[in-house]
Short mmCIF file of C-alpha atoms in Angstrom, two decimals:
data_model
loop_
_atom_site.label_atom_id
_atom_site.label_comp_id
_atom_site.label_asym_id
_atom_site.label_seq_id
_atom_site.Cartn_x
_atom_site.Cartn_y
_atom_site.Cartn_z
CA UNK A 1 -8.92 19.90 -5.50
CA UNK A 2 -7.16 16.90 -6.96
CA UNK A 3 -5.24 14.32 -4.58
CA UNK A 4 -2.92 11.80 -6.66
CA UNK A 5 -0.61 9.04 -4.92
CA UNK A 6 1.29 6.49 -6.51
CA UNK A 7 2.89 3.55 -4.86
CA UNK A 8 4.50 0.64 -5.66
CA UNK A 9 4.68 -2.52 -3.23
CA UNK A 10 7.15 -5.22 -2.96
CA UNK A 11 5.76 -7.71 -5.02
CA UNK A 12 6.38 -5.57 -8.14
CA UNK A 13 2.96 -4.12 -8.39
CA UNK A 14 2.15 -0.31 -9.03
CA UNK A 15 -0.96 1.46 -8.09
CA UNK A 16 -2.26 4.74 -8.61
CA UNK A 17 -5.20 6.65 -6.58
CA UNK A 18 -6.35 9.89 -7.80
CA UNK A 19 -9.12 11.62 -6.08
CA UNK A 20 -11.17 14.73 -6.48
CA UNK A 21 -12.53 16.27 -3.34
CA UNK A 22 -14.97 19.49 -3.17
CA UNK A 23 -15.94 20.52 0.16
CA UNK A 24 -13.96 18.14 1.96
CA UNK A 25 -15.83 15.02 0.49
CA UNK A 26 -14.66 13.06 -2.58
CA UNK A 27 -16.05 13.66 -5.92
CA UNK A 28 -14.44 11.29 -7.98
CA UNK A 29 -12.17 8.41 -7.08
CA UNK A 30 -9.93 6.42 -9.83
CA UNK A 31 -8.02 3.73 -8.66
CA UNK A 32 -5.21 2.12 -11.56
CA UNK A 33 -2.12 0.35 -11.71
CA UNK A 34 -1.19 -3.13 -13.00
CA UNK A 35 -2.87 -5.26 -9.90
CA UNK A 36 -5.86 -7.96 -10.25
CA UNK A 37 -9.18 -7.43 -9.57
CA UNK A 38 -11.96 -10.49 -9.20
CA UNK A 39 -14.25 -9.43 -9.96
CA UNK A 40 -12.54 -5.96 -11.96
CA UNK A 41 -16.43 -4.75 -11.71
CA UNK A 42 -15.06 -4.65 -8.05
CA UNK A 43 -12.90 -1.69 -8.40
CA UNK A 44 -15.43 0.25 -9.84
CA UNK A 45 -17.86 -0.30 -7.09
CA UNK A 46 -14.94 0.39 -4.56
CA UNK A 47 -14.83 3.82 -6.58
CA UNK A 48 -18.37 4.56 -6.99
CA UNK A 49 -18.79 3.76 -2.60
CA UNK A 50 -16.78 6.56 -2.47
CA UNK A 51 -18.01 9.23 -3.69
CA UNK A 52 -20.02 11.74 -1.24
CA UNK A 53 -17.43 10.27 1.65
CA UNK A 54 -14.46 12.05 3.81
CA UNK A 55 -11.38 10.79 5.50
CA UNK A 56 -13.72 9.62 8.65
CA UNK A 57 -15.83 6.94 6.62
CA UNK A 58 -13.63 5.87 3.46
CA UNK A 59 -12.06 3.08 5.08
CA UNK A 60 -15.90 1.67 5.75
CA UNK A 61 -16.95 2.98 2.21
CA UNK A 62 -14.05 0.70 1.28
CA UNK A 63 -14.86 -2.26 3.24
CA UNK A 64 -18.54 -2.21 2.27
CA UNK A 65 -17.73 -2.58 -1.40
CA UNK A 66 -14.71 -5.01 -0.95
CA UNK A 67 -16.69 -8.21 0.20
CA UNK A 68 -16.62 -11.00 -2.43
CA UNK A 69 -13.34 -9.24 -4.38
CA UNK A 70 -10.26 -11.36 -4.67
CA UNK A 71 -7.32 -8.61 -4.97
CA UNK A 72 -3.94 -9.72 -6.11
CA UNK A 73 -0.98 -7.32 -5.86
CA UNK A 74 -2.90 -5.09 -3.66
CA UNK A 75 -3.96 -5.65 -0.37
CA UNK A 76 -6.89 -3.98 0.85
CA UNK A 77 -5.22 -2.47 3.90
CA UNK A 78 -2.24 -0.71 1.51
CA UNK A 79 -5.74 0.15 -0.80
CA UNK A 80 -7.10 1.97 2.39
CA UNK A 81 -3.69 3.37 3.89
CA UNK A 82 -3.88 5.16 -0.03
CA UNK A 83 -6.58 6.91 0.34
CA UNK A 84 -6.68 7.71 3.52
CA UNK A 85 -3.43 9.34 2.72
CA UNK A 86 -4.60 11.37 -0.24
CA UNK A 87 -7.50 12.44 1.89
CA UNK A 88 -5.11 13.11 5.02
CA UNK A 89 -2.66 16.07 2.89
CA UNK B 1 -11.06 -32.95 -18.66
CA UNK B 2 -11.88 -35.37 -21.53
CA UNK B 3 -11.42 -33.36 -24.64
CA UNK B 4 -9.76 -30.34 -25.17
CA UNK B 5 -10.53 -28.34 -28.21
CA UNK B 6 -7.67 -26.01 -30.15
CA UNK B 7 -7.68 -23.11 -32.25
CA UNK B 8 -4.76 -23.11 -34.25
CA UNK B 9 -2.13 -20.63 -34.62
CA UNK B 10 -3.27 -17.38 -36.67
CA UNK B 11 -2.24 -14.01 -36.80
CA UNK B 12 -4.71 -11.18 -35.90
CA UNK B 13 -4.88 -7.78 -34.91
CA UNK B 14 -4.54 -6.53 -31.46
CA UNK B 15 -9.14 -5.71 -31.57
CA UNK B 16 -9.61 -8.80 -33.22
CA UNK B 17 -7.51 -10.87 -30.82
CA UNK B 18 -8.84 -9.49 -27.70
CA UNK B 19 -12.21 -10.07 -29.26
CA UNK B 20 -11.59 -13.57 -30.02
CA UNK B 21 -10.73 -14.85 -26.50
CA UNK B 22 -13.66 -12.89 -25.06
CA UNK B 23 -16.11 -14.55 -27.64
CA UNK B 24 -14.42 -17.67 -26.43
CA UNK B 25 -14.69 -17.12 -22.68
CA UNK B 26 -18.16 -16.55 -23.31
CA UNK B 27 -19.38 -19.04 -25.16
CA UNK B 28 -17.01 -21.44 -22.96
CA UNK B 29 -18.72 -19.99 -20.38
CA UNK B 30 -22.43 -20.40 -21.09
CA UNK B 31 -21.55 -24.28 -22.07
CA UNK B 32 -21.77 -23.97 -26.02
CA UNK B 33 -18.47 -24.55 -26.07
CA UNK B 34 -16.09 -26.78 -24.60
CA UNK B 35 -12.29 -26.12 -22.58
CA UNK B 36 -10.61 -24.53 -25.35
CA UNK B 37 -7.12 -23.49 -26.63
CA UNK B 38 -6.51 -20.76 -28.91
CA UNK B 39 -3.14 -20.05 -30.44
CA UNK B 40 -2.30 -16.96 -32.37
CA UNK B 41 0.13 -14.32 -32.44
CA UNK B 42 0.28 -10.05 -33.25
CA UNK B 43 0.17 -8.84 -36.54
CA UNK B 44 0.73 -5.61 -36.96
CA UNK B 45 2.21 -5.12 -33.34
CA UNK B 46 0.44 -3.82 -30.77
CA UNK B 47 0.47 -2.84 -26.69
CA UNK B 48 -2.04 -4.49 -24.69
CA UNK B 49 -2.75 -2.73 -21.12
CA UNK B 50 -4.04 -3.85 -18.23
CA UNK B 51 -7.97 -3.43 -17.41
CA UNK B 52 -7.09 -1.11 -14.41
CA UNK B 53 -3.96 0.91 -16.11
CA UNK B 54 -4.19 4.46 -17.10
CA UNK B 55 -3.21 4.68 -20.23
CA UNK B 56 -1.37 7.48 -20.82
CA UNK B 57 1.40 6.11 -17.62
CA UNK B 58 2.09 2.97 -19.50
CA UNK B 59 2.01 3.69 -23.05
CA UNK B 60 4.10 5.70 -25.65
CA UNK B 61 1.52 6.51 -27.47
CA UNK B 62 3.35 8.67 -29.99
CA UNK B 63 5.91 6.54 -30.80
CA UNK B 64 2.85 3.87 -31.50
CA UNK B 65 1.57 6.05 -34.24
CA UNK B 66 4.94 6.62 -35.49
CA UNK B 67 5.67 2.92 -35.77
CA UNK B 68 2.31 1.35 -36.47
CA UNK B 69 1.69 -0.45 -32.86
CA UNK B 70 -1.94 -0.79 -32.03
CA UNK B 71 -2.90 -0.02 -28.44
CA UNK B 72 -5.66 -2.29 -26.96
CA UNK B 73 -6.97 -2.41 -23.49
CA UNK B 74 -7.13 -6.19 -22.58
CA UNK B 75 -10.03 -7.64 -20.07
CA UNK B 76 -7.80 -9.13 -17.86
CA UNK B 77 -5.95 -7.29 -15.21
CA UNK B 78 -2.18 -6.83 -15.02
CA UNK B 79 0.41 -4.95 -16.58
CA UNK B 80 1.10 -3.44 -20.05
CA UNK B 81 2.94 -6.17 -22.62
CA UNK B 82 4.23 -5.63 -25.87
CA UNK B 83 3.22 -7.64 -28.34
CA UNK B 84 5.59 -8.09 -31.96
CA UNK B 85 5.05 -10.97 -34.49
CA UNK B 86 7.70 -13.37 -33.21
CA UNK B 87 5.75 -13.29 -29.91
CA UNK B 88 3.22 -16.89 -29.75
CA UNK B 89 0.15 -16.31 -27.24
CA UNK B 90 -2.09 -18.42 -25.74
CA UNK B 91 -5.51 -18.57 -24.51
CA UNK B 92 -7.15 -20.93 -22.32
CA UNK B 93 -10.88 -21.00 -21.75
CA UNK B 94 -12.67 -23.79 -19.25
CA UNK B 95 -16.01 -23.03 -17.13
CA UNK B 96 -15.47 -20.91 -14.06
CA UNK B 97 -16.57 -24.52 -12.13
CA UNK B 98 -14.06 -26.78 -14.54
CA UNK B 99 -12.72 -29.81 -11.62
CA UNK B 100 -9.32 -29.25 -13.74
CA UNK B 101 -8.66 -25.66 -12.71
CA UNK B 102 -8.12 -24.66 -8.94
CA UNK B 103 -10.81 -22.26 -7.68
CA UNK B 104 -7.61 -19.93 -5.89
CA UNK B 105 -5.99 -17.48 -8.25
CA UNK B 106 -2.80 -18.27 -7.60
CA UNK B 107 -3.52 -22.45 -7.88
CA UNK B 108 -4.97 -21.65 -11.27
CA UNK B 109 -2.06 -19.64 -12.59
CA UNK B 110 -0.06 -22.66 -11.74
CA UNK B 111 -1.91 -25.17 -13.01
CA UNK B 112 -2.56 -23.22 -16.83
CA UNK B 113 1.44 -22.08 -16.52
CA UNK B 114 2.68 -25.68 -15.65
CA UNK B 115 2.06 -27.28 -19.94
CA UNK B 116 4.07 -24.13 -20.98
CA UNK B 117 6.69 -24.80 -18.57
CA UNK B 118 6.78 -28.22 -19.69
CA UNK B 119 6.84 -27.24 -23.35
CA UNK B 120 9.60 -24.47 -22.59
CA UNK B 121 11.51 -26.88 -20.90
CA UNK B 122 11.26 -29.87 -23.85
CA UNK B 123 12.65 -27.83 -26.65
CA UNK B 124 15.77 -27.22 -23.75
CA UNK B 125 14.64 -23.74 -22.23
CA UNK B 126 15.51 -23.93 -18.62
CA UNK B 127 11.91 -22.32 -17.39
CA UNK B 128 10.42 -22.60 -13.60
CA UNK B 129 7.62 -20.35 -12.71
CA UNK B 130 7.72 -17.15 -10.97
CA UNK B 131 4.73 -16.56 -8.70
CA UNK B 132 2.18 -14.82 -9.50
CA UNK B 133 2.03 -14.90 -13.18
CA UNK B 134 4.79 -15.37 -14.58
CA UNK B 135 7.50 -17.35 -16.23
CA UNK B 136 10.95 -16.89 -16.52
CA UNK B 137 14.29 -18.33 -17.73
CA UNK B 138 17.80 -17.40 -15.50
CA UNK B 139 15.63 -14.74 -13.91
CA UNK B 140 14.04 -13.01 -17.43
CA UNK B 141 10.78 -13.18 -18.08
CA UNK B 142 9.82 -15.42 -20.67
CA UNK B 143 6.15 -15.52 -20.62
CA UNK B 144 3.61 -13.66 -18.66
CA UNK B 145 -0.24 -14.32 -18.02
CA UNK B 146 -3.19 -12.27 -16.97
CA UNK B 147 -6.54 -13.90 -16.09
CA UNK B 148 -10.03 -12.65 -15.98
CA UNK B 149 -13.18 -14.60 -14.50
CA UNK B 150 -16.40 -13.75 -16.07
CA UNK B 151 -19.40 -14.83 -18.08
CA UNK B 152 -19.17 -17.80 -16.14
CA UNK B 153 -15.45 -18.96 -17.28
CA UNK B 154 -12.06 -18.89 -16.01
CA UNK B 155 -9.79 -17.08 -18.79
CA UNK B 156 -6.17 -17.39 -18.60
CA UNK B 157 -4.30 -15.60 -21.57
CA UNK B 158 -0.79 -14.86 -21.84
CA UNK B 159 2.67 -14.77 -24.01
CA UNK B 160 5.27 -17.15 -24.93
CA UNK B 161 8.02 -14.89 -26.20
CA UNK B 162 9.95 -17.10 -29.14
CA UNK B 163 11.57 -13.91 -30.52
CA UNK B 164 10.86 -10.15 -29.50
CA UNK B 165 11.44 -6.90 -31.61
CA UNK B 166 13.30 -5.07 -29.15
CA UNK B 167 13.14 -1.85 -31.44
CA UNK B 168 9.39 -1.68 -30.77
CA UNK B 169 10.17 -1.38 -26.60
CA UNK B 170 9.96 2.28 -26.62
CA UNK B 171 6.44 1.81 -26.98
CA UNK B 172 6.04 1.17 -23.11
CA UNK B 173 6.42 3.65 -20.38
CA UNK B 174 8.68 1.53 -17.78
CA UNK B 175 8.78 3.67 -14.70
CA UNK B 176 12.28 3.56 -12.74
CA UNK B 177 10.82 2.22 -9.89
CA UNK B 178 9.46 -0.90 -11.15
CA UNK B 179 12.49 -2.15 -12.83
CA UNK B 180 14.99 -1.21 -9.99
CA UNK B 181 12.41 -3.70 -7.78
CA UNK B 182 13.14 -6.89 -10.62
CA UNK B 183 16.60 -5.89 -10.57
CA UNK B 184 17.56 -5.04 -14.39
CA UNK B 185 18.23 -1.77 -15.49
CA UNK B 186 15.61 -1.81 -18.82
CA UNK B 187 13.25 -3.85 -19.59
CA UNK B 188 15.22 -6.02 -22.64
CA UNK B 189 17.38 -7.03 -19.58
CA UNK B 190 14.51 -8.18 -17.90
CA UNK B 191 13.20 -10.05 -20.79
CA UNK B 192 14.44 -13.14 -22.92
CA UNK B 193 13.38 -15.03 -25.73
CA UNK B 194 13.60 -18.87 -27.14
CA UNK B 195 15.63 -17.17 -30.04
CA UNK B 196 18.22 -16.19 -27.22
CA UNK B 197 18.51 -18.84 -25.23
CA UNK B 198 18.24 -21.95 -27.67
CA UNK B 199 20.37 -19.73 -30.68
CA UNK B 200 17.76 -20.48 -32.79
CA UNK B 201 14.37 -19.62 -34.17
CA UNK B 202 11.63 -21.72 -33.16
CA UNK B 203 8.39 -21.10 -35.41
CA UNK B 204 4.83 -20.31 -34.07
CA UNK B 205 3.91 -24.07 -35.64
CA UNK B 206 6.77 -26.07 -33.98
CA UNK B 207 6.17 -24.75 -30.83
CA UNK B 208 2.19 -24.85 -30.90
CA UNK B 209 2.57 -28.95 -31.73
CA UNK B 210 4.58 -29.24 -28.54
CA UNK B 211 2.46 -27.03 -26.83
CA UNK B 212 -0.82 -28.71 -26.93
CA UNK B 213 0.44 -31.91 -26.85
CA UNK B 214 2.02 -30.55 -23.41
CA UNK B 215 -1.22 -29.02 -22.18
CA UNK B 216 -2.73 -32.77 -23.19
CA UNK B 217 -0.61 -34.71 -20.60
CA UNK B 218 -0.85 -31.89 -17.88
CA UNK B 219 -4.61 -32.21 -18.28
CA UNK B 220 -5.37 -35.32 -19.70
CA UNK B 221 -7.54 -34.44 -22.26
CA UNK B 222 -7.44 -35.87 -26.08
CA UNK B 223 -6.72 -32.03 -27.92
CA UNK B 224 -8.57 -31.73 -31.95
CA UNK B 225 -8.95 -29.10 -34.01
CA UNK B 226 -12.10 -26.92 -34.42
CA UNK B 227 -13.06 -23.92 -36.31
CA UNK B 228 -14.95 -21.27 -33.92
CA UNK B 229 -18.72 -22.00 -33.11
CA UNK B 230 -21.43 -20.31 -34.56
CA UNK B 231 -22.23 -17.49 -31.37
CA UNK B 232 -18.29 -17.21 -31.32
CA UNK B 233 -18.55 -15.52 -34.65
CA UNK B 234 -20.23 -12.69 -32.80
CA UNK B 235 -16.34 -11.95 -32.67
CA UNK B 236 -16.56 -8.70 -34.85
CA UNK B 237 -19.39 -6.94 -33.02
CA UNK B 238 -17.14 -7.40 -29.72
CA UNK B 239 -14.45 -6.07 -31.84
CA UNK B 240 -15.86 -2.45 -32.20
CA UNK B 241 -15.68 -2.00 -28.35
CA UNK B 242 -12.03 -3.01 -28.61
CA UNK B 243 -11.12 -0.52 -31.26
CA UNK B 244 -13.23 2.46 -29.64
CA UNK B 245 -11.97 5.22 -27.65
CA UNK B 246 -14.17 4.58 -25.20
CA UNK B 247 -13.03 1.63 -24.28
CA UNK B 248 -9.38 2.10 -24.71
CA UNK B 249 -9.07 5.21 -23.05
CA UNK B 250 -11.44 4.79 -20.03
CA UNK B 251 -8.67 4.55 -17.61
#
């Protein structure tokens, strides 16, 4: 089953979240748009944390990975609210 | 910063310029070379995309093939530009612990924006910066910058539109919801040019003199000429990545 969500926030910035789940858990997670990453190897990581998760431990899988990324035109709790969403319908 | 070295204006194509300013940022990075400017511009025209962007939302990629418009996907984060020959872009390379560049993002954008605002603003183009990475002129975006911090440097890269082919816009994929948020119905009307506001062409040349004497002052550094360092020239092996599939497509 494939999720998608797109959003775009006030400062102008568009971001996409497309997720795979099987089983209830999430296969694959891809996370685009035209925000900032620093790191960008962060947003990989973010996606790689969470694979094998389910609505109940994203938003940790999330905050695990986050530490030491600067994000600019996302914020991590809109990043969360995403996927929590996708996970949610 | 003391000295401040410059690569001058050239034309390149979209793999070969991406290539360039990451050969740059590296070598900047590992201390072989010093803070450096590079000039050049788009030739044949091209789309560059964000690191993050999925490339098949932002790009018309048909209308590329019809018209000749490489695609390249860029290091840096952001959002997709075009890029025609009238367009002049910078890069700026220092070590990710240079005393002249604020450690915050959004200090740093400032800081590398502030010569080109200066510059803008000397040949009489009203510009003032628009938070977080761009700049613009009566509310139209005149330049834009993405950075990327790696290899241990800070690299800040971005346009100075002194003209635009506006026939080569179809080559983005603006979603509705993005412009309606800037206000402007397309995304010419959200755009402007040196050309449009001064009435007159400005070439890549004039405007590069200005601009690193600009980015002198702002940073007090003596600017000279160099050719590209020995492990620079490692350029064309970087350049395969940028031309692959792979790499282009991954998002």
């Amino acid at each position: 089953m494939e999720r998608e969500l797109v959003r775009k926030f006030k400062d102008g910035k568009l971001v996409k979240v497309k997720i795979v789940l099987e089983g209830g858990l999430i296969k694959d997670a891809k996370i685009t748009g035209d925000f900032f990453a620093h790191p960008e190897e962060g947003i990989e990581i973010i996606e790689k944390e969470l694979i094998g998760k389910d609505l109940c431990n994203a938003r940790q899988a999330i905050e695990s990975a986050i530490g030491g990324i600067t994000l600019i035109g996302l914020r991590l709790e809109d990043l969360v609210a995403m996927v929590q969403e996708c996970l949610d319908r | 910063m003391k000295r401040l070295r410059v690569i001058e204006f050239e034309f390149g194509d979209a793999p070969f310029n991406m290539a360039l300013d990451e050969a740059i940022m590296r070598s900047v990075g590992s201390g072989k070379s010093p803070p450096t400017l590079r000039l050049y511009g788009w030739d044949p025209p091209a789309v560059s995309i964000g690191y993050f962007q999925e490339i098949k939302e932002e790009v018309n990629l048909e209308f590329c093939h019809e018209k000749g418009i490489q695609v390249v996907r860029r290091l840096s984060g952001g959002g997709a530009v075009l890029h025609t020959p009238k367009e002049l872009t910078y890069s700026f390379a220092v070590e990710a612990n240079d005393p002249s560049v604020p450690q915050d993002i959004q200090g740093s954008y400032l800081k590398i924006c502030a010569p080109i605002i200066s510059a803008l603003r000397e040949i009489g183009v009203p510009a003032s910066f628009r938070p977080v990475n761009d700049i613009e002129v009566r509310k139209r975006k005149i330049s834009g910058s993405a950075q990327t911090r790696r290899f241990g440097a800070i690299l800040q890269h971005g346009t100075i539109l002194l003209g635009m082919d506006y026939s080569l816009l179809p080559a983005l994929r603006v979603r509705a919801e993005k412009l309606a948020e800037k206000g402007a119905k397309d995304v010419a009307g959200r755009i402007t040019t040196v050309a449009e506001i001064l009435g007159k062409e400005v070439s890549h040349a004039e405007f590069s003199k200005i601009l690193v004497r600009s980015f002198e002052d702002h940073f007090g550094a003596v600017a000279y000429s160099s050719d590209l360092s020995e492990d620079e020239c490692i350029a064309p092996t970087l350049e395969e990545r940028y031309r692959s599939i792979d790499w282009t497509f991954r998002r």
